[in-house]
Every structure is written in C-alpha cells, then in structure tokens.
Amino acid sequence: MAWKQVLKTTGKDNRIYRNNPESCYTFSVNKIAGLYIHIPFCARKCTYCNFNTTDFVEGLAARYCQAVAAEIHYWGQRLAKEESSLLPIDTIYFGGGTPSIVEAEQLATILAACRRHFQVTADAEITIEINPATLSPQKLTAWLAAGINRASVGIQSFLDSELIALSRTHDSQQALQTIAALRAAGFQNISLDLIAGLPQQTKTNWQYNLHEALLLRPEHLSLYLLEVKEGTQLFSQIKRGQRPQPDDDLAAQLYEMMCAATAEAGYEQYEISNFALASRAPKKSLRSKHNLKYWSDTPFYGMGCGAHSYDGRMRWVNTLPTETYVEQVAAQGQAIHERRRLDDTERATEAIFMALRLTEGIDLAAFRDEYGMDILATYGAELERSADAELITIEAGRLRLTARGRLLSNEVFMIFV
Ligand code: SF4
C-alpha cells in the first residue's frame, strides 16, 4: 500500500488506546493489518545470521506449531472482542528461521487457525519463506492447497563457493530446481533474496548473481547488502582474521550495479533493498504487500517466538526461546516478553524513518495532517545538511532519499532517533 494511500485511509479519530495493559491492544485503525508467523527452525545456522533460530527437531516443531495456532486463537479472540467482529487481515507471512522445513500440514493447521480467528480477505497475500534444501513436490502441492500464493526463496548466491562460505544448506543447482519446481507447481508470485558484499565477493561474482536472478524473471527481488552483526559466526571469523573486513567502497559499487541492472530489466525499486517487476495486470502491484505494512505505519501482529507486533500505538515482542514460548502460550495464551507504548513523537519519528525507506518518500503536508508534526520545522537544520550532502531531496512537497541516500540511509535515519 502506497504511503499516500495509507494516509488517505487513516482516520484521525480512529485510535483508542488505554493505559490498562489488558486493554491497550484496541485496534481501531482502518488500515488492514497483517499477520507475521515466525517458524524458528533451521537445519543449521548460516554464518551471517542473527535471527532468532533453533535447530530443527521434529517433536519440538510439532508442539511449536500447535502453540502458534493457540496464540493465533488467543489474539484473534482478544482483538475480535475489542472490535465486536473478527479482525480483517490481508497479508500472512511465514518467516523464520525456515518455514519450509516443517510439515506442510503443520503450516496448513496454522493457516486454518488464522482463517478461523481472523477475517482473512479473499485476495490476501500469503507468503512463505523457502530454503531450497527443504523442498519436496508434496510440500508444494500442500502449500498451494492451503492458500499460500507467494514464495520468497532464500537463494543468497548462485555460486557454490559463496554458498559454502555462508554455510547455506543448498547449492546453486538446488536453487535453480526450486524456482523451476515452484513455477511448474503454479506459483505466480516469486521473490528471490540475494546478498551483496559477501567476504571475497568480486564485482564479477555479483554481476553473475544478478544475471542469474534476472534470467529467472522473479516477480520480486530483495537484494541486501551484507551487514556483519555482532554475535554471528561471520563476525568472529572477521575478528580472528579468517575473513576480510567488508569493503564499503566495493559495497557501494555493488549496490549501484544492482540498481542499474534491475532498472534495465524492468524492475521498479520501491524500497532501499526491494524491487518489483512491473506488473502486466494494470492494477496489480508486485510489491510485497506484507512488508509495506512495516514501512507505512500499518498494524501487524506477530505470532511465534521472538515475533514483533505493532497495533498503531503499542509495540511488543514475544519471548525468544522456543521452548519457553511454547510453555508460556500453554499457560496464558500469549507470550509477550516486553511491550512499549509509543508517544506521539516516537510514533511520528518511527513513521518517518520507515517511510523514508520507500522510494516515493513522504508527502510532507499529509504527514503533518496525520501526525501533527511539521518535519521541516522540526528537523530543518539536520535535513539541510543531508540535502547539502545529497542524501535527501525535498521537491514538490515530498521528502525522499536520493540514490546516494539509499546507500547511506543509516546516516539519514540517525536524524530521527
Ligand atoms: S536459513 Fe535463514 S534464518 Fe536459518 S540460519 Fe540461515 S539465514 Fe538464518
């Protein structure tokens, strides 16, 4: 959903929040929410990964999926009680971890719970993240039968040497077979993830990865620059000198290469790392409907261990460890670990730096109407410096990142934190 549309569909008197924690989740925003479902299991940990994951164990996965269905029941009932009807949802996103590692029937049970306890719209976008090493023909058929209509495939690289270095469990052949199998099964909305700036990656290697990805004509591409996070194996490897430090200048060149190659191939860059193929159907956008919720201040509810939620005013996060999450849901229906109520300024500043990720930027007048904040008056001096550094533009009433600003976005976002 475009930012401007979001603002248009947001009433001014439609947020009713109370201080009582038991009733602070009132959802009265007339923007349709999304559901995120976290499946934490992975065959093994990739070297760069700092997500909340755990080793795949069949018995635990079965109990976990039951717990997620129970948590969906809890939240569906709670929100329906506050709204006097089931809450409408138009996106469901299975993320992880590796959602494709669990039995398809387990995901179908979770989806059935979503449909029972939320009002899932007929045209809902339902995405599953897939690791190519975990695919089977039976799973594909069962996913489609359950209503999953979008596949986000974690390719990361088409070069086996890079996949081995990342400790991925698939090879390039499996990646290609996965896309072919998804197409043959009838998936019409496929997104591929690639990572740029891997240790020892050359421009030639990245060019090859881009070329292979674009040849497949996925509907969507998520192309991320590698971030080395503390606590990951890669972080330790670099610290021990086993791998070179990432080269920022090279990363900038790889980013420029991806923007140029995708544009030439007919993809629209709509977010810092996300590119959508121009749709053949005039009114159908191939942007990620679910991820747009994060960038456009739309509520989303996260189910599963470590999942985050936002209802328009409160943010909360579930308990991280898988076993503890299962126990907590069994005891109390939900598994909130921590929650925070945003004040007006926090809500506005978060909305700014999330919306700035989008290429279309922010309509300043509409923002002022919605959030009561004049961005130029509040951050004028800092924004002027960013404009001088060619990181942002303010034109025709819109604040946007420039191409250079998208590469150095964290510098701009610092203004608002
Ligand atoms: S498959 Fe994804 S979630 Fe699992 S360890 Fe690798 S990067 Fe992390």
XYZ file of C-alpha atoms and ligand atoms in Angstrom:
425
model
C 0.000 0.000 0.000
C 1.486 3.342 -1.000
C 2.256 5.842 1.711
C -0.174 8.397 0.311
C -2.928 5.792 0.238
C -2.154 4.851 3.802
C -2.562 8.417 4.913
C -5.785 8.762 2.986
C -7.258 5.682 4.576
C -6.288 6.633 8.099
C -8.964 8.441 10.027
C -7.855 10.945 12.654
C -10.162 9.855 15.414
C -9.738 6.160 14.991
C -7.141 5.281 17.577
C -8.430 4.458 21.001
C -5.768 3.316 23.391
C -5.982 2.926 27.119
C -3.313 2.732 29.740
C -4.554 -0.519 31.177
C -2.200 -3.138 29.694
C -5.072 -5.592 29.460
C -6.924 -3.322 27.083
C -4.134 -1.454 25.382
C -4.308 -3.517 22.207
C -7.505 -1.901 20.979
C -7.335 -1.916 17.226
C -9.420 0.802 15.683
C -7.239 1.853 12.782
C -8.980 1.435 9.462
C -5.883 0.176 7.722
C -5.930 -3.569 7.176
C -3.437 -5.355 9.381
C -1.073 -8.215 8.550
C -0.030 -11.349 10.394
C 3.590 -12.458 10.706
C 4.230 -16.054 11.753
C 7.699 -16.979 12.934
C 8.970 -20.509 12.307
C 12.361 -20.562 14.053
C 13.714 -23.925 12.862
C 16.776 -24.266 10.647
C 18.905 -27.241 9.585
C 21.971 -25.280 10.707
C 22.984 -21.703 11.381
C 24.277 -19.638 8.467
C 27.447 -17.719 9.266
C 25.923 -14.234 8.849
C 22.597 -14.928 10.571
C 21.481 -13.209 13.755
C 17.793 -14.122 13.519
C 16.005 -15.973 16.293
C 16.507 -19.565 15.165
C 16.884 -23.002 16.686
C 17.893 -26.443 15.409
C 15.132 -28.350 13.693
C 13.741 -31.132 15.903
C 10.569 -32.848 14.670
C 8.848 -33.228 18.035
C 9.518 -29.654 19.090
C 8.375 -28.360 15.675
C 5.067 -30.199 16.088
C 4.478 -28.751 19.571
C 5.581 -25.324 18.426
C 3.151 -25.203 15.502
C 0.324 -26.173 17.861
C 1.381 -23.353 20.184
C 1.372 -20.849 17.307
C -2.158 -21.952 16.379
C -3.148 -21.463 20.046
C -1.585 -17.986 20.110
C -3.491 -17.054 16.945
C -6.658 -18.229 18.675
C -5.855 -16.032 21.684
C -5.154 -12.869 19.692
C -7.981 -13.419 17.235
C -10.474 -13.699 20.088
C -8.999 -10.793 22.007
C -8.995 -8.426 19.050
C -12.422 -9.589 17.903
C -13.785 -8.858 21.382
C -12.487 -5.306 21.223
C -13.786 -4.807 17.689
C -17.014 -6.845 18.040
C -16.064 -8.775 14.910
C -13.126 -10.740 13.577
C -10.208 -8.503 12.668
C -9.620 -8.246 8.891
C -6.183 -9.368 7.701
C -4.939 -9.107 4.130
C -1.414 -10.499 4.444
C 0.054 -13.514 6.196
C 3.790 -14.010 6.149
C 5.580 -17.189 7.256
C 9.110 -16.063 8.087
C 11.955 -17.550 10.017
C 14.053 -19.464 10.523
C 12.991 -21.779 7.751
C 9.199 -22.125 7.427
C 9.637 -24.605 4.575
C 11.391 -27.078 6.885
C 8.260 -28.044 8.842
C 5.500 -30.353 7.582
C 3.104 -28.698 5.165
C 0.198 -29.960 7.296
C 1.563 -28.004 10.250
C 1.518 -24.790 8.237
C -1.976 -25.656 6.996
C -3.132 -26.017 10.618
C -1.713 -22.576 11.398
C -3.424 -21.080 8.351
C -6.713 -22.703 9.343
C -6.375 -21.021 12.745
C -5.776 -17.670 11.005
C -8.955 -18.110 8.973
C -10.967 -19.215 11.994
C -9.906 -16.363 14.257
C -9.296 -13.512 11.814
C -11.197 -12.349 8.781
C -8.651 -13.217 6.109
C -9.610 -11.338 2.942
C -10.221 -13.325 -0.247
C -7.281 -11.672 -2.009
C -4.871 -11.979 0.923
C -1.187 -12.253 0.078
C 0.116 -15.365 1.840
C 3.891 -15.734 1.689
C 6.233 -18.499 2.723
C 9.994 -18.117 3.030
C 11.685 -21.116 1.434
C 15.142 -22.605 1.767
C 15.862 -24.546 -1.452
C 17.252 -27.513 0.501
C 13.891 -28.203 2.127
C 11.564 -28.537 -0.844
C 9.519 -31.576 -1.878
C 6.780 -31.945 -4.519
C 4.313 -32.908 -1.760
C 5.027 -29.718 0.147
C 4.484 -27.571 -2.940
C 1.093 -29.087 -3.630
C 0.037 -28.850 0.001
C 1.151 -25.201 0.314
C -0.892 -24.210 -2.718
C -3.889 -26.177 -1.470
C -3.639 -24.340 1.868
C -3.771 -20.982 0.055
C -0.102 -19.938 0.088
C 0.280 -17.803 -3.036
C 3.691 -16.167 -2.749
C 7.127 -17.766 -2.328
C 10.148 -15.906 -1.025
C 13.206 -18.012 -1.784
C 16.448 -17.520 0.139
C 18.896 -18.001 -2.729
C 21.588 -15.597 -1.393
C 24.050 -16.574 -4.154
C 24.194 -18.658 -7.335
C 27.829 -19.538 -6.685
C 28.566 -22.699 -4.722
C 31.780 -21.264 -3.303
C 29.820 -18.357 -1.773
C 27.048 -20.647 -0.503
C 29.597 -22.895 1.210
C 31.291 -19.897 2.820
C 27.923 -18.776 4.182
C 27.200 -22.292 5.494
C 23.980 -22.473 3.474
C 22.486 -25.951 3.190
C 21.688 -25.737 -0.540
C 23.768 -25.440 -3.694
C 23.187 -23.417 -6.835
C 21.647 -26.383 -8.657
C 19.027 -26.787 -5.933
C 18.269 -23.077 -6.134
C 17.507 -23.331 -9.844
C 15.496 -26.531 -9.355
C 13.466 -24.826 -6.628
C 12.414 -21.955 -8.880
C 11.566 -24.387 -11.688
C 9.522 -26.545 -9.314
C 7.645 -23.522 -7.924
C 6.787 -22.341 -11.436
C 5.740 -25.842 -12.535
C 3.511 -26.170 -9.481
C 1.760 -22.890 -10.349
C 3.357 -20.233 -8.145
C 2.900 -16.907 -9.945
C 4.442 -14.650 -7.361
C 8.039 -15.483 -6.500
C 10.575 -13.328 -4.699
C 14.301 -14.087 -4.538
C 16.738 -12.949 -1.842
C 20.374 -12.293 -2.699
C 23.145 -10.867 -0.534
C 25.752 -8.491 -1.917
C 29.102 -7.653 -0.353
C 29.997 -11.146 0.855
C 33.596 -11.610 2.025
C 35.835 -12.038 -1.007
C 32.943 -11.320 -3.383
C 34.117 -9.606 -6.556
C 32.184 -7.389 -8.914
C 32.290 -10.220 -11.454
C 30.722 -12.638 -8.979
C 27.999 -10.188 -8.072
C 27.345 -9.493 -11.744
C 26.926 -13.235 -12.256
C 24.476 -13.497 -9.325
C 22.417 -10.599 -10.636
C 22.418 -12.016 -14.143
C 21.224 -15.435 -12.964
C 18.488 -13.906 -10.809
C 17.198 -11.649 -13.580
C 17.182 -14.517 -16.085
C 14.626 -16.253 -13.871
C 12.252 -13.236 -14.075
C 11.004 -13.429 -10.476
C 8.139 -11.072 -9.686
C 10.154 -9.582 -6.856
C 13.756 -9.271 -5.704
C 15.143 -8.492 -2.255
C 18.789 -7.556 -2.682
C 20.529 -6.875 0.591
C 23.951 -5.517 1.339
C 25.640 -7.759 3.874
C 25.612 -6.444 7.420
C 28.021 -8.134 9.762
C 26.238 -8.379 13.090
C 27.932 -8.963 16.403
C 27.310 -12.466 17.716
C 27.345 -14.125 14.293
C 29.962 -16.651 13.173
C 30.978 -14.266 10.414
C 31.647 -11.514 12.938
C 34.012 -13.854 14.837
C 35.661 -15.060 11.623
C 36.423 -11.462 10.613
C 37.637 -10.640 14.097
C 40.012 -13.614 14.026
C 41.282 -12.525 10.617
C 39.898 -15.622 8.885
C 37.832 -13.463 6.550
C 38.480 -9.974 5.235
C 36.673 -6.918 6.547
C 33.777 -5.881 4.272
C 34.868 -3.235 1.784
C 32.469 -0.260 1.953
C 33.593 1.199 -1.383
C 33.055 -2.117 -3.111
C 29.634 -2.477 -1.416
C 28.649 0.928 -2.829
C 29.622 -0.217 -6.304
C 27.680 -3.474 -5.916
C 24.640 -1.502 -4.806
C 24.862 0.738 -7.856
C 25.210 -2.338 -10.042
C 22.048 -3.884 -8.613
C 20.023 -0.683 -9.057
C 21.176 -0.306 -12.669
C 20.698 -3.970 -13.625
C 17.220 -4.252 -12.118
C 16.055 -0.997 -13.715
C 17.307 -2.156 -17.090
C 15.463 -5.450 -16.643
C 12.137 -3.698 -15.927
C 12.087 -3.767 -12.143
C 10.907 -0.835 -10.073
C 12.974 -0.069 -6.983
C 10.304 0.797 -4.443
C 12.388 0.418 -1.286
C 16.080 0.524 -0.364
C 16.546 -3.228 -0.929
C 13.360 -4.237 -2.723
C 12.493 -4.350 -6.400
C 9.220 -5.356 -8.057
C 8.676 -6.390 -11.645
C 6.278 -4.060 -13.440
C 3.012 -5.997 -13.372
C 1.283 -6.980 -16.600
C -2.080 -6.533 -14.853
C -2.638 -2.727 -14.642
C -3.994 -2.614 -11.100
C -1.885 -5.374 -9.623
C 1.306 -4.383 -7.900
C 4.006 -6.953 -7.309
C 5.452 -5.077 -4.343
C 5.444 -7.053 -1.108
C 2.082 -6.183 0.369
C 3.143 -7.546 3.743
C 6.474 -5.732 4.046
C 4.793 -2.481 3.012
C 2.915 -2.630 6.302
C 6.198 -2.223 8.190
C 7.157 0.792 6.101
C 3.795 2.527 6.147
C 2.843 2.532 9.826
C 0.221 -0.161 9.429
C -0.547 -2.591 12.257
C 0.830 -6.106 12.179
C 0.583 -8.932 14.645
C 3.470 -11.345 15.085
C 2.883 -14.919 16.236
C 5.641 -17.213 17.426
C 8.829 -16.905 19.463
C 10.519 -13.516 19.202
C 7.833 -12.168 16.859
C 7.174 -8.422 16.958
C 3.785 -6.723 16.868
C 2.534 -3.177 16.404
C -1.054 -2.046 16.750
C -0.643 1.613 15.810
C 0.431 2.710 19.255
C 1.993 -0.207 21.145
C 4.944 -2.293 20.083
C 5.577 -5.632 21.735
C 7.799 -8.639 21.278
C 7.295 -12.253 22.230
C 9.588 -14.407 24.323
C 12.607 -15.560 22.322
C 13.435 -19.161 23.343
C 11.283 -21.670 21.503
C 10.592 -23.974 24.473
C 9.739 -21.080 26.791
C 7.397 -19.659 24.177
C 5.551 -22.989 23.930
C 5.219 -23.171 27.725
C 4.048 -19.568 28.005
C 1.370 -19.962 25.350
C 0.172 -23.160 27.053
C -0.107 -21.286 30.366
C -1.562 -17.949 29.280
C -2.480 -17.999 25.584
C 0.076 -15.387 24.598
C 3.836 -14.993 25.147
C 4.575 -11.275 25.401
C 8.087 -10.635 26.662
C 8.237 -6.848 26.500
C 5.984 -4.037 25.340
C 6.256 -0.325 24.873
C 3.726 2.383 24.271
C 4.900 4.947 21.721
C 4.230 8.578 22.497
C 3.196 10.915 19.670
C 6.763 11.952 18.865
C 8.068 8.394 18.823
C 5.234 7.275 16.618
C 5.884 10.135 14.194
C 9.674 9.658 14.063
C 9.342 5.908 13.571
C 6.882 6.566 10.775
C 9.385 8.950 9.157
C 12.351 6.647 9.002
C 10.294 3.659 7.973
C 8.544 5.628 5.211
C 11.808 7.132 4.031
C 12.897 3.632 3.067
C 10.298 3.810 0.303
C 11.423 5.409 -2.952
C 8.314 7.589 -3.056
C 9.280 9.144 0.275
C 6.947 11.239 2.404
C 4.202 13.693 1.460
C 5.034 16.430 3.988
C 1.583 18.031 4.127
C -0.208 14.719 4.532
C 2.276 13.737 7.216
C 1.615 16.941 9.147
C -2.139 16.336 8.945
C -1.797 12.782 10.179
C 0.911 13.107 12.839
C 0.705 16.766 13.796
C 4.409 17.173 13.037
C 5.954 19.596 10.574
C 9.039 17.620 9.563
C 10.862 20.594 8.027
C 10.245 22.807 11.038
C 11.288 20.074 13.476
C 14.388 18.749 11.698
C 15.180 21.666 9.338
C 18.858 22.153 10.185
C 19.740 18.448 10.050
C 17.772 17.947 6.856
C 19.536 20.868 5.247
C 22.885 19.259 5.996
C 21.662 15.979 4.496
C 20.394 17.826 1.428
C 23.794 19.519 1.047
C 25.425 16.091 1.252
C 22.998 14.947 -1.488
C 21.431 12.310 0.740
C 17.881 13.670 0.551
C 15.742 15.842 -1.690
C 12.719 17.937 -0.836
C 10.762 18.557 -4.008
C 7.098 19.117 -4.763
C 6.239 18.722 -1.090
C 7.908 15.330 -0.738
C 10.909 14.293 1.299
C 12.881 11.485 -0.310
C 16.219 9.750 -0.076
C 18.422 10.217 -3.111
C 20.147 7.211 -4.692
C 23.189 8.079 -2.563
C 20.924 8.490 0.469
C 19.536 4.989 -0.032
C 23.058 3.632 0.185
C 23.861 5.715 3.286
C 20.360 5.602 4.731
C 21.525 4.953 8.288
C 23.202 8.368 8.326
C 19.871 9.993 7.469
C 17.870 7.868 9.899
C 20.142 8.987 12.737
C 18.467 12.405 12.461
C 15.234 10.922 13.776
C 16.435 8.693 16.610
S 18.314 -20.294 6.881
Fe 17.876 -18.097 7.243
S 17.118 -17.996 9.337
Fe 18.109 -20.015 9.096
S 20.187 -19.716 9.832
Fe 20.220 -19.361 7.611
S 19.869 -17.147 7.364
Fe 19.319 -17.683 9.454
